[in-house]
């Protein structure tokens, strides 16, 4: 059925795409998945004849989750590799850090960052975010938590942008629904040699539940400390901090923990495909929350190039909406399906492994389901789900 | 308040032994060795490998891990530092930072950046008089005290300990008096390496095993050792206690995000009052 | 063995490029004292450091009692019965006086107590200050401690680099007297001294070093009487 | 006690430019100075002798602001300088050397000397940018002077050598030479002769005598070499156990039985 | 590719400015400063905030940065008058961390972890993208040159001689009548000012700064530049800055050759390689590529 798949045109310039992922540093646990997903999509596409008959050339860099290094890496991608887009930035500070360079050079950015500043600072409409912004997280998780009937909460968060706005939204929601936040929400820094004081402060008023948005490395240490402190109330966090590795690291003590996250449409077709591509088994749990986004980033970018028929980034940016967003188009779940459809002259809507990939007019992803999960017997058990209602 | 003290004590017990080791290495080799972060990380992963991958009991795994770390730390001297003995302390400092990068990334190369834990269930605390402490923490404190006393006893009463102090004081003269300084230094590395291995275990228990584990402990260790006055085992322990208390008390007055910073300020103030460190002695040259 | 206690032949040594001591050859017979004098920077300390194994020889050989010890490092030299008192940095500053003396006996712990008694007899002030860190001693006290350390073993060969510097006249007398007595027990002594009159006074032979070379090697009494030597090195000619 | 000689002494020197009274300093249990009194008269070369550990160097440290005394007072040039930091003393006219030489290791010999003179224009931040000509001129003058002093100290060949590479005696010479570079009226020398070759020391003594006679500089010299003391110093102060034992011309002092007992032994 | 080199050259310029300043403080005067990143941040945020939030003209804002660096440099030096070298290390390390914590936590002022977007830049809007890259490189180069000349003048002057004397033994310098404290404060302040200026130039070049930029790692790179180049030698450390940047950036191209490695292993390997190369360089040239020169006066 691939009669129309073109062969790579010999001698044509390749299409350059950059991937800038947090392979080390704070995002270290996630970056490699994203990078691998990027590479898989590109390999798949190249094997099937490339885009516009041209080979896709992928250059991957490590942001080290550090904006200082990331800017130089972006510089290299832009000026040496002449990429049309930089995909995969994760931490907001990196996404924002390279933004001036990218905007100046007219390079598309695709990220999974959650800072509310991202749309505001994207003046040229070149940034696409595959992650819900953190206020949305806070609101949704609070909503789910309230359904469990907690009346008093204490909040603390890792000190970064992602968690900062999440806490505000969480608190606002809690108050709006008549429950109480009994502490003055506060932040802690990652990479500390102990978190005892912070935990002490958090549980001081003996709240029914505590909410701690964080990253996995520091959350693991914090959670151990909470457990050791003898706190008997409910701990709530975000699922990115409570993956398999977390559960392995803390063992049985993880039982009873609640965590929420925007989820890939588990059971959806694209997600199943992702698991297969990544060689994972379907456990019914959320796996690779960012790897899935990596797949969707690369897929939508390449589809958009094919759609735009050029590598002019303004045109490609416009085409990204065309291939991902809007009703009444043919739904595709993988890049190859999509390419085929585009070449067949069809209008497509790419539905991804991380979400259905619908963007608002600022390039922020819309359609994300949220799910609240409880750890029981070392396994995630879904307790509540909040489906995105288009 | 009592809880604050217990917490500070646990912090101190974690930082203390490596601070003692750092201080000993500084004393004998005359440079601040920032590779301690790398050593601790390696220690934690070595113990992890024995404990989780090979399924040995934690105590045995710890002992083996200490041996492995000791050997590795000694090897790092043979390969990296030994040929550079004569070089300036700051050059060696930079070299040690480069070494810590290599060790950390080496660990990452094999194990990735994921978080890990030992095969030991977390425990709930024992409670008394409104204060809480876990069995693990009691262990950590006990071990730290044991390490301090052992180190002190070695330095003060054993032949090798005296040789260590002499070597650290005046390398050339030590040789002249017949001390095999090469062997003394090797022993020091091995001993300190074992302490870093132990810290790997304790740190992994208290925090979480990951490549940056050691790096996160480095600055408090450095501060404690300097504060205690280089070369003094009890000094380093006391330094650790003060760093611990300083950080704990900060939170009573300032947002906890400033914890690390205030720790530094208190250290600075202490040093202004007693510029030679707590246990260091002022030297007057004539 | 009837040969000389110390036989140095064609010795060259230095720090950076260039040799500081050049082609030094001499012998020291068992049970004798040789005193080296010479202007500042002549290479006296360098020679003695080379003999002690602190500076590496480049060419030449060093034999003690017939054993070839050329190029041996300092701690092995010490094990071979060579005791050396450096000119500078000659005590462990952070160790107490008592510990310093104990370090002196590193290679021979068995007779430590008697010997320490002996050192304390010699320099009572060291006993008074035995718990003080050597870095806090006065200049002369430190010199006594350094000398005392070498008295803690029974060496075959004693190398002293300006042992009298900084000592009070009374102590200088006692120190030289001690050297003489130690020598009488059969220990060979090679000593650098600026206090030439007294230094040569107890010596059998005297060596004049200048610019890295041995200029004269004579019986000590001849050297003392040598007018030229007096003027150039001893400052005795008015 | 010294009769006529003592009176002669009074006339020989001018007013006291340095005086110390009741100086005390203890280190832990050791009373290094216990009520030391001392006067140095203008224009003299005063000797300070005493057994090892008598407190001579400690006295120097207390007088030169390196360590503060526990009690007692130090006056120099009519000012109470007790507890002054050391950098204020040189401008007042007091400079010292150290018993264990403290060379500036990674400066060359020449630099060690050129550093010494006071109030150099080029040592201030703005003039080096705004008045480079004047600074260069000043440097040339300093250079000439330093070369001269190096010549005396027989260090001329080593002028571009790092001071850390000098021999023990050379370091002492450098220490002395550096002090002579300053135009200070009062120069305190802590065992300048120890480790210096006696023939060379004689030359240096001549320099000291010249500086004293022709330029009226005053010296206070700690020394254990009695030949040097005999040739240079009048009066001589003897201290033991942290306080002054006696004072007078060397010929008298050397015959004092208490001095012989405590210090000289049978030899001198 | 050219633009890549232009931009890397610009970054090298920042390193050079910082390294020159550190050399003044540590290489010449012996004052350990582990808080380099803090001064960098002070410069960057001063200029950034003044131009973004206070609406200052960008040129004025950039000039305010060294003034701020100067003030804080003097303050830190004053605080640590009595401290020994290794203690100065902790105090400055602490200072750097406190600065970073301040910009991280006081988000009412600094935007905290969100980072500060700085659109204003000198001659902004008057040049196109390519010209601007050259212009900025020139601006940085001129700054490097000026700081280099100032440092060299200091080094070769009697003033520099006093600094080196203090480095060797401050008590001796004091006995010789040098007011050690004054020199220490002046030098630390001057170094702080240069670092502040470096920070300002950096901020307006990358146009987005956040607390994460000023992690201790930056300070480590600057230290590496000085050590690799040769402490005490201004020319050497310019080379050192180039070498360190070449290590950091050059190893990036590793991936182009080792395509069989996945991204995570590759990035680990890259950092390992940086570490190994650094050790090798220092092993071969322990006093740096261009060790401090001896001074020979030959008037
Ligand atoms: N920092 C210190 N701590 C303890 N004791 C000290 C210290 N400094 C000096 N002392 C003691 O004070 C006494 C006086 O020492 P000082 O150096 O002043 O003697 P001195 O007269 O210069 O002797 P010398 O002729 O041997 O140089 C000595 O007994 C010494 O041990
Ligand atoms: N560590 C060193 N590095 C380089 N050169 C050195 C070193 N030590 C000594 N020298 C040089 O070697 C020469 C001889 O020094 P040495 O110490 O042997 O002299 P010395 O005869 O003992 O003099 P003194 O009587 O002053 O102690 C001197 O010119 C000195 O500058
Ligand atoms: C967890 C992610 C969704 C958010 C990202 N780490 C950020 O800093 O914005
Ligand atoms: Mg000598
Ligand atoms: Mg003295």
GROMACS .gro file of C-alpha atoms in nm, chain B residues 26 79-80 83-84 87 90-91 93-95 97-99 101-102 105-106 108-109 112-113 215 219 222-223 226 257-258 260-261 264-265 267-268 271-273 275-277, chain E residues 26 32 34 79-80 82-84 86-87 89-91 93-94 97-98 101-102 105-106 216-217 220 223-224 227 264-265 267-269 271-272 275-276 278-279 282-283 286:
model
   82
  416UNK     CA    1   4.361   1.772   5.297
  469UNK     CA    2   4.684   0.730   3.838
  470UNK     CA    3   4.586   1.092   3.879
  473UNK     CA    4   5.231   1.208   3.944
  474UNK     CA    5   5.118   1.558   4.037
  477UNK     CA    6   5.173   2.088   4.195
  480UNK     CA    7   4.453   2.489   4.337
  481UNK     CA    8   4.573   2.299   4.033
  483UNK     CA    9   4.165   2.114   4.323
  484UNK     CA   10   4.074   2.162   3.960
  485UNK     CA   11   4.207   1.819   3.876
  487UNK     CA   12   3.687   1.843   4.008
  488UNK     CA   13   3.767   1.695   3.670
  489UNK     CA   14   3.798   1.358   3.840
  491UNK     CA   15   3.306   1.463   3.666
  492UNK     CA   16   3.468   1.150   3.528
  495UNK     CA   17   2.959   1.028   3.444
  496UNK     CA   18   3.121   0.688   3.457
  498UNK     CA   19   2.593   0.730   3.467
  499UNK     CA   20   2.738   0.542   3.175
  502UNK     CA   21   2.195   0.577   3.399
  503UNK     CA   22   2.055   0.868   3.593
  605UNK     CA   23   2.806   1.616   4.465
  609UNK     CA   24   2.977   2.153   4.994
  612UNK     CA   25   3.387   2.092   5.273
  613UNK     CA   26   3.238   2.350   5.504
  616UNK     CA   27   3.724   2.368   5.717
  647UNK     CA   28   1.515   2.812   5.036
  648UNK     CA   29   1.786   3.020   5.199
  650UNK     CA   30   2.220   2.660   5.241
  651UNK     CA   31   2.307   3.027   5.218
  654UNK     CA   32   2.737   2.974   5.495
  655UNK     CA   33   2.677   3.304   5.668
  657UNK     CA   34   3.014   2.969   5.910
  658UNK     CA   35   3.158   3.301   5.795
  661UNK     CA   36   3.539   3.205   6.122
  662UNK     CA   37   3.557   3.577   6.181
  663UNK     CA   38   3.555   3.509   6.552
  665UNK     CA   39   3.992   3.250   6.205
  666UNK     CA   40   4.189   2.930   6.247
  667UNK     CA   41   3.880   2.709   6.258
 1208UNK     CA   42   4.368   3.501   4.283
 1214UNK     CA   43   4.060   3.264   4.640
 1216UNK     CA   44   3.485   3.059   4.448
 1261UNK     CA   45   3.402   4.076   5.549
 1262UNK     CA   46   3.689   3.840   5.509
 1264UNK     CA   47   4.096   3.820   5.880
 1265UNK     CA   48   4.041   3.500   5.695
 1266UNK     CA   49   4.298   3.259   5.571
 1268UNK     CA   50   4.096   2.836   5.250
 1269UNK     CA   51   3.834   3.016   5.455
 1271UNK     CA   52   3.717   2.987   4.972
 1272UNK     CA   53   3.410   2.899   5.179
 1273UNK     CA   54   3.302   3.256   5.229
 1275UNK     CA   55   3.151   3.000   4.772
 1276UNK     CA   56   2.877   3.089   5.014
 1279UNK     CA   57   2.531   3.055   4.646
 1280UNK     CA   58   2.352   3.330   4.834
 1283UNK     CA   59   1.942   3.185   4.603
 1284UNK     CA   60   1.850   3.552   4.609
 1287UNK     CA   61   1.372   3.335   4.557
 1288UNK     CA   62   1.306   3.705   4.525
 1398UNK     CA   63   2.888   2.667   4.053
 1399UNK     CA   64   2.978   2.492   3.728
 1402UNK     CA   65   3.455   2.596   3.770
 1405UNK     CA   66   3.885   2.852   3.728
 1406UNK     CA   67   3.981   2.597   3.469
 1409UNK     CA   68   4.468   2.725   3.573
 1446UNK     CA   69   2.261   0.952   2.725
 1447UNK     CA   70   2.580   0.754   2.692
 1449UNK     CA   71   2.661   1.297   2.687
 1450UNK     CA   72   2.818   1.105   2.972
 1451UNK     CA   73   3.112   1.020   2.753
 1453UNK     CA   74   3.180   1.502   3.000
 1454UNK     CA   75   3.420   1.220   3.082
 1457UNK     CA   76   3.754   1.564   3.246
 1458UNK     CA   77   4.022   1.342   3.102
 1460UNK     CA   78   4.169   1.856   3.145
 1461UNK     CA   79   4.370   1.623   3.361
 1464UNK     CA   80   4.740   1.985   3.365
 1465UNK     CA   81   4.956   1.681   3.395
 1468UNK     CA   82   5.119   2.181   3.568
   0.00000   0.00000   0.00000
